[in-house]
Short mmCIF file of C-alpha atoms in Angstrom, two decimals:
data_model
loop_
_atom_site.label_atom_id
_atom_site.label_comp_id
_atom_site.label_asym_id
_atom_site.label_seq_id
_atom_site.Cartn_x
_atom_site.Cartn_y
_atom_site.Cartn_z
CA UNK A 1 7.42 -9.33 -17.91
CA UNK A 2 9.00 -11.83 -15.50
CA UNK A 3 12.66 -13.70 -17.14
CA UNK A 4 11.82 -17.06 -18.03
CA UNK A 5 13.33 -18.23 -15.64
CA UNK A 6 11.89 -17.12 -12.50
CA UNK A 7 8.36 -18.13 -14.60
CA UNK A 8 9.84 -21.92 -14.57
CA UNK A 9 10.66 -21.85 -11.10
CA UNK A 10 7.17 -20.10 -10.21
CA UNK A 11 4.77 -21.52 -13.05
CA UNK A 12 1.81 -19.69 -11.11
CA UNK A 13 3.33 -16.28 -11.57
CA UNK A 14 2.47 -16.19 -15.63
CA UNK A 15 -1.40 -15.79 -15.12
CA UNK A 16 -1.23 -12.99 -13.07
CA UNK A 17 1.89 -11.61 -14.77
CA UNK A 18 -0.37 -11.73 -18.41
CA UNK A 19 -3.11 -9.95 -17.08
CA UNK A 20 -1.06 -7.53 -15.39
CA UNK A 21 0.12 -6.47 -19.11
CA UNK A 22 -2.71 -6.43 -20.51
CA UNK A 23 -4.31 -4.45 -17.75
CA UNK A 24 -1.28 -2.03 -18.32
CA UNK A 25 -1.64 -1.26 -21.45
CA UNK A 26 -5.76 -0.59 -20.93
CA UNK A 27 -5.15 1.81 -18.36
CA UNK A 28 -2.46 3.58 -20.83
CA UNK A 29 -5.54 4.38 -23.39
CA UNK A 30 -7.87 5.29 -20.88
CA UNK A 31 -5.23 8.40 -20.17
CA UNK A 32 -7.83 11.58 -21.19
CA UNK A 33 -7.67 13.85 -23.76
CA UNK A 34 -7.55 17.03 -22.27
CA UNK A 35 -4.03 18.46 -22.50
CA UNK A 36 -3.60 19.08 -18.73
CA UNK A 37 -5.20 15.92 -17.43
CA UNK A 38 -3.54 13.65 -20.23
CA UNK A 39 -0.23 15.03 -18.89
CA UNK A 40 -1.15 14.25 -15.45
CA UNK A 41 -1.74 10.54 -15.87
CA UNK A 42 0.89 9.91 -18.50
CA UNK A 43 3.40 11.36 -15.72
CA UNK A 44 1.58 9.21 -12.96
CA UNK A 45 2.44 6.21 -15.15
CA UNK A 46 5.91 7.20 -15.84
CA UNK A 47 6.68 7.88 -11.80
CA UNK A 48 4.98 5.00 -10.18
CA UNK A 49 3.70 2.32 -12.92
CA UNK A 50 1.92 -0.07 -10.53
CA UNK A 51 0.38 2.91 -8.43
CA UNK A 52 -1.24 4.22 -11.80
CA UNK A 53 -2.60 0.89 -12.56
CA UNK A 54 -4.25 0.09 -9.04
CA UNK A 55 -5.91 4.31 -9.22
CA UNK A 56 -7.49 3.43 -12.47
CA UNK A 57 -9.67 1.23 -10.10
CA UNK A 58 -11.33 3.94 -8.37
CA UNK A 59 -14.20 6.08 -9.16
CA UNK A 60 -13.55 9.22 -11.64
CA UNK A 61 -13.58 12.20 -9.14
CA UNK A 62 -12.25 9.98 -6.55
CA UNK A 63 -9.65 8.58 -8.97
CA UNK A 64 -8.44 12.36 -10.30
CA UNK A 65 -8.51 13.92 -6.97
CA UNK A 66 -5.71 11.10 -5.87
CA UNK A 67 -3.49 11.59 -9.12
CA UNK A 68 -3.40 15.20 -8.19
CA UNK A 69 -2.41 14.78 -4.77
CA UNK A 70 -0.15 12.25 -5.64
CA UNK A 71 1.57 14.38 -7.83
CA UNK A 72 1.12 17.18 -6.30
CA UNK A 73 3.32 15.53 -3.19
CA UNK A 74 5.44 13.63 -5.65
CA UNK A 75 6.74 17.13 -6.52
CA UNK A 76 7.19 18.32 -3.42
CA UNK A 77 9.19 15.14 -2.55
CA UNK A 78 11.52 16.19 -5.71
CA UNK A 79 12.09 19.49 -4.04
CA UNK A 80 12.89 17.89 -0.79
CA UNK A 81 15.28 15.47 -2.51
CA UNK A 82 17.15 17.25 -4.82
CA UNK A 83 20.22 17.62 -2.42
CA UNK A 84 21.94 20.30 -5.48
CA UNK A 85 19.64 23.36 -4.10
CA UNK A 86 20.77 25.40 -1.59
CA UNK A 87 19.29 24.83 1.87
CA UNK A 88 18.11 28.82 1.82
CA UNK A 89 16.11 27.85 -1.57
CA UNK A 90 14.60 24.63 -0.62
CA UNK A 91 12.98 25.86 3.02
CA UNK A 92 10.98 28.69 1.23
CA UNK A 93 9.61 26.50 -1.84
CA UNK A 94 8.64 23.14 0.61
CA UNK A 95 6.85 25.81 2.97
CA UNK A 96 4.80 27.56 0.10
CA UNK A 97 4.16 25.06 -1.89
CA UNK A 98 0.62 24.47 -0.75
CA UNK A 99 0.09 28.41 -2.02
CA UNK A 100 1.67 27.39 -5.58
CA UNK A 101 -0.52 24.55 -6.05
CA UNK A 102 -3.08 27.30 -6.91
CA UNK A 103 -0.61 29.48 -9.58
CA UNK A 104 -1.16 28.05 -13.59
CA UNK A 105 2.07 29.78 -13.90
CA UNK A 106 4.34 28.38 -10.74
CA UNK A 107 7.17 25.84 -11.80
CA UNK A 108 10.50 24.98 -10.33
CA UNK A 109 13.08 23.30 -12.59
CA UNK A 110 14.77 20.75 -10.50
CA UNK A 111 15.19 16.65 -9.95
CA UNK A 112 16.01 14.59 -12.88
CA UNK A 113 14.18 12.82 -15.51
CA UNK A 114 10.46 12.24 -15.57
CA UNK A 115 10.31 14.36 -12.13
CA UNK A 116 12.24 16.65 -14.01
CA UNK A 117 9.76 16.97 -16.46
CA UNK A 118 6.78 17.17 -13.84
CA UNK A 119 8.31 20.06 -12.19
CA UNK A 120 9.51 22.27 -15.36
CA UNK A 121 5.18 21.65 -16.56
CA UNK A 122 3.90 21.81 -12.73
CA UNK A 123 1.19 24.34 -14.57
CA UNK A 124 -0.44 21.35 -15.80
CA UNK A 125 -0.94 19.61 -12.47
CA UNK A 126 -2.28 23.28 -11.13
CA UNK A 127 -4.71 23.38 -14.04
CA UNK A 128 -5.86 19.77 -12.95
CA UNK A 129 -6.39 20.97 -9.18
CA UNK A 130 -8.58 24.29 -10.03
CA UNK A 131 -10.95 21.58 -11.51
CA UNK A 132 -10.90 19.65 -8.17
CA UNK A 133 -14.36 19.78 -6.01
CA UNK A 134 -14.01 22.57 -3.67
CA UNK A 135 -13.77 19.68 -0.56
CA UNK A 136 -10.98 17.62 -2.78
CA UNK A 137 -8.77 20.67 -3.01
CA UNK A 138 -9.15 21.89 0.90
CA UNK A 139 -7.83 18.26 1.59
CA UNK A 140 -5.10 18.40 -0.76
CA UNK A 141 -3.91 21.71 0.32
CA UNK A 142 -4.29 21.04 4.03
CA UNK A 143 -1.80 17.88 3.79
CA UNK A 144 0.61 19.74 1.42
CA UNK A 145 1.16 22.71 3.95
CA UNK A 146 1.71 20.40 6.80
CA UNK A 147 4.29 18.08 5.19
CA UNK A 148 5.99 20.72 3.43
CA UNK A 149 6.88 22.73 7.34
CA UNK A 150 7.71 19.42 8.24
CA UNK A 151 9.89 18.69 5.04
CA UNK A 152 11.78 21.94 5.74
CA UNK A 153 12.19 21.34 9.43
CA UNK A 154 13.74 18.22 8.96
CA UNK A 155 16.69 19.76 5.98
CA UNK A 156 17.83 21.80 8.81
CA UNK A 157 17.98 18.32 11.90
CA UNK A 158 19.13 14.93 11.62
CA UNK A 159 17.12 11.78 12.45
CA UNK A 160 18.84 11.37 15.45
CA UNK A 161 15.65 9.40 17.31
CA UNK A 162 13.32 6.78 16.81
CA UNK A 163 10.97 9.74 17.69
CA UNK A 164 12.65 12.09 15.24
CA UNK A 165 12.14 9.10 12.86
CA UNK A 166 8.32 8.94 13.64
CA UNK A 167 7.86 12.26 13.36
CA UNK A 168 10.02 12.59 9.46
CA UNK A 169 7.90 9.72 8.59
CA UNK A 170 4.89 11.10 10.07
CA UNK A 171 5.44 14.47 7.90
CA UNK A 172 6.29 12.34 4.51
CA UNK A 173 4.18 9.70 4.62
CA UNK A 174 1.53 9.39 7.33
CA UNK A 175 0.09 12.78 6.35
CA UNK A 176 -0.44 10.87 3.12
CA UNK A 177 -2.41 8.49 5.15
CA UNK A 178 -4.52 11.02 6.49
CA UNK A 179 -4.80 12.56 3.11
CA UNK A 180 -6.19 9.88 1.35
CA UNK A 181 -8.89 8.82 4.60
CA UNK A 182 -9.69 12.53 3.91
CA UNK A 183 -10.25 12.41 -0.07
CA UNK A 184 -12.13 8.73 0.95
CA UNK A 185 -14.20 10.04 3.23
CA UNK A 186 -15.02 13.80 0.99
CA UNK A 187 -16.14 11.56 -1.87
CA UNK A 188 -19.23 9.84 0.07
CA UNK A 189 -17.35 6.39 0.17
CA UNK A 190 -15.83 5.72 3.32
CA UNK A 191 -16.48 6.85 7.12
CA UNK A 192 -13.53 9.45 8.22
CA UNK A 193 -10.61 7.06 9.97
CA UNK A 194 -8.96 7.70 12.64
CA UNK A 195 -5.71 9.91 12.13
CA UNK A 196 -3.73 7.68 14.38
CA UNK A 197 -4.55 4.41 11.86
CA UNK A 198 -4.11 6.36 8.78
CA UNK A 199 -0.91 7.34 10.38
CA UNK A 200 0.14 3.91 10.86
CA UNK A 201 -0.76 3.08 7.46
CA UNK A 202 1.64 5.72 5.63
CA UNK A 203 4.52 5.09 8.48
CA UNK A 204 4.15 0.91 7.70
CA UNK A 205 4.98 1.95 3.76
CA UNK A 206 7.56 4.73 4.23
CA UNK A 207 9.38 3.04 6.89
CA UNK A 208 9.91 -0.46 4.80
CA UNK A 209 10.50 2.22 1.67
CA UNK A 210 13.63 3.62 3.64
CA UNK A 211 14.82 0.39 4.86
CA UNK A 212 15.02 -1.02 1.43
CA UNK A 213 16.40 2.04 0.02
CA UNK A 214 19.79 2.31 2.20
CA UNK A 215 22.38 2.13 -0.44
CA UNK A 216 20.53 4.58 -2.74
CA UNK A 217 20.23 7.03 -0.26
CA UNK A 218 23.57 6.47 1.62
CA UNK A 219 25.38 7.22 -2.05
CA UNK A 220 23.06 9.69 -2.51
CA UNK A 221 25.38 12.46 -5.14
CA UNK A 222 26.40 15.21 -4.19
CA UNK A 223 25.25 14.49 -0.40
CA UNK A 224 23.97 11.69 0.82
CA UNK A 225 20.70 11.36 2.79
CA UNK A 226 20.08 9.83 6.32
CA UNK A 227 17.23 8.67 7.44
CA UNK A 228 17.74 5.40 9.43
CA UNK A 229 17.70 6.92 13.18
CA UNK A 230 21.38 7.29 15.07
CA UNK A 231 19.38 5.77 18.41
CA UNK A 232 19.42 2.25 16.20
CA UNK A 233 22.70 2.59 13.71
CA UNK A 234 24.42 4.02 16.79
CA UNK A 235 24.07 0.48 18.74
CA UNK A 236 25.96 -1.55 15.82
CA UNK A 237 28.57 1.22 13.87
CA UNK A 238 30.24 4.64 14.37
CA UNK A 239 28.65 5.99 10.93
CA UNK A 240 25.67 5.18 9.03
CA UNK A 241 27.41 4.66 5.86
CA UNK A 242 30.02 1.91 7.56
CA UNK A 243 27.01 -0.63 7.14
CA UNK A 244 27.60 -0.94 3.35
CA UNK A 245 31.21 -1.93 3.60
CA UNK A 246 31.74 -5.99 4.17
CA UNK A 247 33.96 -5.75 7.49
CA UNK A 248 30.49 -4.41 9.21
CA UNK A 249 28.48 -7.53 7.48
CA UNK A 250 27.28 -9.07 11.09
CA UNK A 251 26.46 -6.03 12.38
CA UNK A 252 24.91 -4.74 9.38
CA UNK A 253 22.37 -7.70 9.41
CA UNK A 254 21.94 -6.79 12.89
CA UNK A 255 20.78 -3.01 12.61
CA UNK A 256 18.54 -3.95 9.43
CA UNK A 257 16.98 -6.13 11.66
CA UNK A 258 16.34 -3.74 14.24
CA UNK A 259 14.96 -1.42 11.19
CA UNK A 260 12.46 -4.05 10.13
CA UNK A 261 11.37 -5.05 13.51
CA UNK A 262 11.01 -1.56 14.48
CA UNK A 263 8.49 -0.77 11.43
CA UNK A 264 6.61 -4.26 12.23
CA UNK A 265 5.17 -2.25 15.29
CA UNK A 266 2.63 -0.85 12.69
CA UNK A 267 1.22 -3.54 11.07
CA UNK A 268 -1.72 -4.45 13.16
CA UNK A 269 -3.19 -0.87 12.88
CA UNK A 270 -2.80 -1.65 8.87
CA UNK A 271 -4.94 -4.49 9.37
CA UNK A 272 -7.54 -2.82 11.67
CA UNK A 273 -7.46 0.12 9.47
CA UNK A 274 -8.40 -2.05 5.94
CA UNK A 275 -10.53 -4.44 7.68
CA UNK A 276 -13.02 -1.00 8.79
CA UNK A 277 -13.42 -0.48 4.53
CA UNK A 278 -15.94 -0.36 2.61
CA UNK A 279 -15.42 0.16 -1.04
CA UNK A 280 -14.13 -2.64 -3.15
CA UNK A 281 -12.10 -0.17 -5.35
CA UNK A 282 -10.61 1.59 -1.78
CA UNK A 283 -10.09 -1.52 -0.18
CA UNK A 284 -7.66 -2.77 -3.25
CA UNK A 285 -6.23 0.88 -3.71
CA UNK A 286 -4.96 0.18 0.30
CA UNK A 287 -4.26 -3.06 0.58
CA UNK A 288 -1.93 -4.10 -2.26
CA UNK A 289 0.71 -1.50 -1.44
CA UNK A 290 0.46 -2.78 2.84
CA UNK A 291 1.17 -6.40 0.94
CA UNK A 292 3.89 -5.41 -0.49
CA UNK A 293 5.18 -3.39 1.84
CA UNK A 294 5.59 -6.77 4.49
CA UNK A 295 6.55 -8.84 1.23
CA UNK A 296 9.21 -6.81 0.95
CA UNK A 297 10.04 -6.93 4.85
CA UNK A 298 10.14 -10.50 5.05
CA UNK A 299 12.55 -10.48 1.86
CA UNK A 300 15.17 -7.70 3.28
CA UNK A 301 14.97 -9.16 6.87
CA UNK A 302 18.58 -10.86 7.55
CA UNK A 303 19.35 -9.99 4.01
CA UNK A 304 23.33 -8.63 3.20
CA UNK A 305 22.34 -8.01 -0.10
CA UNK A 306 20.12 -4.91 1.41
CA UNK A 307 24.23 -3.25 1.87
CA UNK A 308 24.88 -4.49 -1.94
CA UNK A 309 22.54 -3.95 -4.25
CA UNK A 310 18.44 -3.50 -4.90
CA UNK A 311 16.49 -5.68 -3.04
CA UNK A 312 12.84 -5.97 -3.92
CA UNK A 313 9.75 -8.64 -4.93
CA UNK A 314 10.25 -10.13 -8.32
CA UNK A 315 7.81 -9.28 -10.72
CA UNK A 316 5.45 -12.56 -10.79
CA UNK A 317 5.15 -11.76 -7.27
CA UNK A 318 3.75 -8.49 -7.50
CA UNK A 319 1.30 -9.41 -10.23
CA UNK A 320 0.22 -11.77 -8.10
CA UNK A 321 -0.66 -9.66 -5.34
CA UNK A 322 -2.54 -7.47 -7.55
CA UNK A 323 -4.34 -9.95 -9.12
CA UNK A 324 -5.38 -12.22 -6.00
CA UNK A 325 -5.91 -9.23 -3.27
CA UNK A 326 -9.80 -8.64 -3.56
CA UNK A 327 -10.82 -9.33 -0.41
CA UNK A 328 -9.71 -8.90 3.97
CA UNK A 329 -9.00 -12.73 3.62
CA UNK A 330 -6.39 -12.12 1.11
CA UNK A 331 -4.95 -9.36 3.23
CA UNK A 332 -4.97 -11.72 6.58
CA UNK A 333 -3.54 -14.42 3.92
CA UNK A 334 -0.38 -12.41 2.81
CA UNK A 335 0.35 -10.55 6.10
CA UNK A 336 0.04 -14.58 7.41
CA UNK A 337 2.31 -16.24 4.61
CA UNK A 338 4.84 -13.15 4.78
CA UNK A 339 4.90 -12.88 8.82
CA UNK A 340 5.45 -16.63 8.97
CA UNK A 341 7.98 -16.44 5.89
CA UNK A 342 10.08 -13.92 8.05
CA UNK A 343 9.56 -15.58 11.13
CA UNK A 344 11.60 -18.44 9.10
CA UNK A 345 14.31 -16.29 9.39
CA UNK A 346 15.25 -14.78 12.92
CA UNK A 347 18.06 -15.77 14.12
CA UNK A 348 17.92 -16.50 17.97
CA UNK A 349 21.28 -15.02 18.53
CA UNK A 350 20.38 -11.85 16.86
CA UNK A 351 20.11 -9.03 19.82
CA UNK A 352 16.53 -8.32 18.40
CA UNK A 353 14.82 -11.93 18.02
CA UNK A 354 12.89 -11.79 21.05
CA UNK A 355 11.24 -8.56 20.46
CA UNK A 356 10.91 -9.13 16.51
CA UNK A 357 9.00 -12.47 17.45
CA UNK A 358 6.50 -10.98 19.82
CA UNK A 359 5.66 -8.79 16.81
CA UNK A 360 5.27 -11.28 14.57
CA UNK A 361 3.23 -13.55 16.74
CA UNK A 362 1.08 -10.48 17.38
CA UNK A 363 0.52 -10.34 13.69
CA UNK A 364 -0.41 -13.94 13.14
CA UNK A 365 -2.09 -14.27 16.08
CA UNK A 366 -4.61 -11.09 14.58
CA UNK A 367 -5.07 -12.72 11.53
CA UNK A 368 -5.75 -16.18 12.65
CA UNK A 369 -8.70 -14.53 14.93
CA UNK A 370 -10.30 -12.90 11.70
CA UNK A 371 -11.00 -16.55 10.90
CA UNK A 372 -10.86 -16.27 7.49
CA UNK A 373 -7.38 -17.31 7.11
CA UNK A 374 -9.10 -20.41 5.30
CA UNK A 375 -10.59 -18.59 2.57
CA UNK A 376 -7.13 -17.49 1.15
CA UNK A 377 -5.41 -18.57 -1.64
CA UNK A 378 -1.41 -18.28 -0.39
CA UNK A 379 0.60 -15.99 -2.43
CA UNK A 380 3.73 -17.93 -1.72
CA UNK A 381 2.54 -21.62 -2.17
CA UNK A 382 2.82 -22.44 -6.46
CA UNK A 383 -0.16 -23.80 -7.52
CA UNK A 384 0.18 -27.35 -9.29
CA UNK A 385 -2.18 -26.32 -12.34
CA UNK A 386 0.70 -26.41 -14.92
CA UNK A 387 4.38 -28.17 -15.26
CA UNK A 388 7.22 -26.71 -16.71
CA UNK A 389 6.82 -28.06 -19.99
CA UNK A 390 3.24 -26.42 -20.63
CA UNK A 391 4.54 -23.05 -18.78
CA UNK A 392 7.35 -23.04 -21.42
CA UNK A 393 5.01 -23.79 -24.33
CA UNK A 394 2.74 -20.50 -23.09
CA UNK A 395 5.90 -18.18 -22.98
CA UNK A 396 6.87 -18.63 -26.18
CA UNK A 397 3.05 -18.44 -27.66
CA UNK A 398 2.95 -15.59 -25.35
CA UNK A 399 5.95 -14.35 -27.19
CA UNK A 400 4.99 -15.04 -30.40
CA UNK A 401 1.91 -13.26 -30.13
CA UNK A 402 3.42 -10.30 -28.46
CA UNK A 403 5.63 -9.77 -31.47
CA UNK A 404 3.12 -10.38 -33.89
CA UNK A 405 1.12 -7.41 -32.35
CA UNK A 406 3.35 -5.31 -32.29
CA UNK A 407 4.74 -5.82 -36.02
CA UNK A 408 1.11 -5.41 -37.23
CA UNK A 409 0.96 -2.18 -34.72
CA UNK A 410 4.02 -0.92 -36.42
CA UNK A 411 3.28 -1.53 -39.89
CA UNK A 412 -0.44 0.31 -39.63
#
């Protein structure tokens, strides 16, 4: 859970930060029993923790048909990223892969830990597909074929465009976005969307995903991996990886903010493309990962500490945007409080302020002619329900309790 500190300074984090425990730990026994699918969700929990919780929301077939595509793309990301096999290897396995998804036998030991795992028992996630309606699995395979020729194309040519970068973003995460408006619409739920907005909504997540992952990727062992485009980097250094060291600090600041003002251009389709849903349980599954995705934004925009360690939303944060996002007025809300929070920081002498606050206007001025803007309950605003001293006093019962639990757990 959140330190205690961070709870003190943001007393209205704890509610949300509670439930999103205990909400853990319900989806955790609602894994199933049968070996194959029990492995599938115990990996989904162990790869992406707050992903696993928000699919638990979603109808049964709906909810296994995304785990297995998840997965299924989750190892086919491992393949891609394992930068230890041979460039001969790799092309072959990313461009069959959607043929292996039907073999109970196919695995490929590579990546480390838990993905590690996934891809050395890959039979389990097959055996999980072959019980996939017929309409689930033509989706699946469709979107795994596609991104794994674009996968390969892209080991063999740099990002050297912002078009190159729509199009490696396009293959690795806006096919996702297709993929999902695809399982939506085959389980009876949603209308089909538009490829060009589920596009949008995959590029919006992948793009803020590479953005805050620069120093990961850049020291990236035994080779590191590229992705930021040479068009933008090229403008402010002679080599990506110069960014990270502190001479380059100014201009560093200054190509992130190109990054993040270049992936802002997406954000209004986002909204269109949530606003057009009609399942509760969809609606959520969408729109807490778009939240966090311009959370984060606003909190690496202008940021140094991008080039020096992790940057990312603190805990309370999150829970909170799990908790509260239930309906378009909390999506209009966040995208609001977090365009307006990053607005707060441009810098007129940056080269980019002009053009990143057109964008930003463009993204308050949408949500402020939903007119529901009202009905929200600001993620970023504490609440004035509790003081320090009664925050404090819940921690420690909190704490208390916790331990008691788990001694009783323990000793029955």
């Amino acid at each position: 859970m959140g330190s205690l500190g961070a709870i003190l300074k943001h007393p209205d984090d704890l509610y949300p930060l509670l439930k999103l425990k205990i909400a853990a730990r319900q989806a955790e026994k609602q894994i199933p029993r049968e070996p194959h699918w029990s492995f599938c969700y115990t990996m989904l929990h162990k790869v992406s923790r707050s992903f696993a919780f928000v699919i638990q929301q979603l109808g049964p077939d709906l909810r296994n048909a995304v785990c297995i595509f998840y997965l299924v793309l989750r190892a086919l990301d491992t393949v891609e990223d394992d930068t230890s096999i041979a460039t001969d290897v790799k092309v072959p396995i990313l461009i069959a892969f959607h043929r292996h998804i039907y073999d109970r036998d196919w695995h490929f030991s590579c990546g480390t830990k838990e993905y590690k795992v996934l891809m050395d028992q890959f039979h389990h996630v097959s055996t999980a597909f072959l019980e996939l309606g017929k309409n689930y699995q033509e989706a699946i395979e469709d979107i795994t074929k596609r991104m794994g020729a674009g996968m390969a194309k892209f080991i063999c040519k740099e990002v050297e465009t912002v078009d190159d970068y729509d199009e490696y973003c396009h293959y690795v995460a806006g096919l996702v976005g297709l993929g999902l408006s695809k399982l939506f619409h085959a389980s009876g739920s949603e209308d089909l969307a538009s490829d060009y907005l589920s596009n949008s909504m995959g590029l919006f997540l992948q793009k803020t995903n590479i953005i805050r992952d620069y120093l990961e990727d850049i020291n990236e062992i035994p080779k590191s991996r590229m992705f930021w485009p040479r068009q933008i980097w090229s403008k402010y250094v002679n080599k990506l990886e110069d960014l990270k060291y502190e001479d380059n600090s100014v201009k560093a600041v200054q190509c992130l903010n190109d990054m993040v003002t270049n992936a802002l251009m997406h954000a209004e389709d986002c909204l269109k493309y949530m606003a057009a849903l009609r399942d509760l349980a969809i609606f959520r599954f969408c729109a807490i990962p778009q939240i966090m995705a311009i959370g984060t934004l606003a909190l690496c925009y202008n940021n140094i500490e991008l080039f020096r360690g992790v940057v990312k939303m603190r805990r309370g944060l999150t829970a909170k945007v799990i908790d509260r996002t239930k309906t378009m007025a909390d999506v209009y809300g966040a995208f609001f409080d977090f365009a307006s929070m990053l607005e707060s920081k441009v810098d007129k002498n940056d080269p980019n302020a002009t053009k990143t606050l057109s964008r930003l206007e463009a993204i308050q001025k949408t949500c402020r002619e939903s007119g529901l803007l009202n009905k929200r309950k600001s993620l970023l605003r504490n609440g004035n329900g509790y003081g320090s001293t009664m925050i404090l006093f819940l921690v420690i019962l909190f704490g208390i309790m916790f331990a008691y639990l788990s001694a009783n757990r323990q000793n029955n």
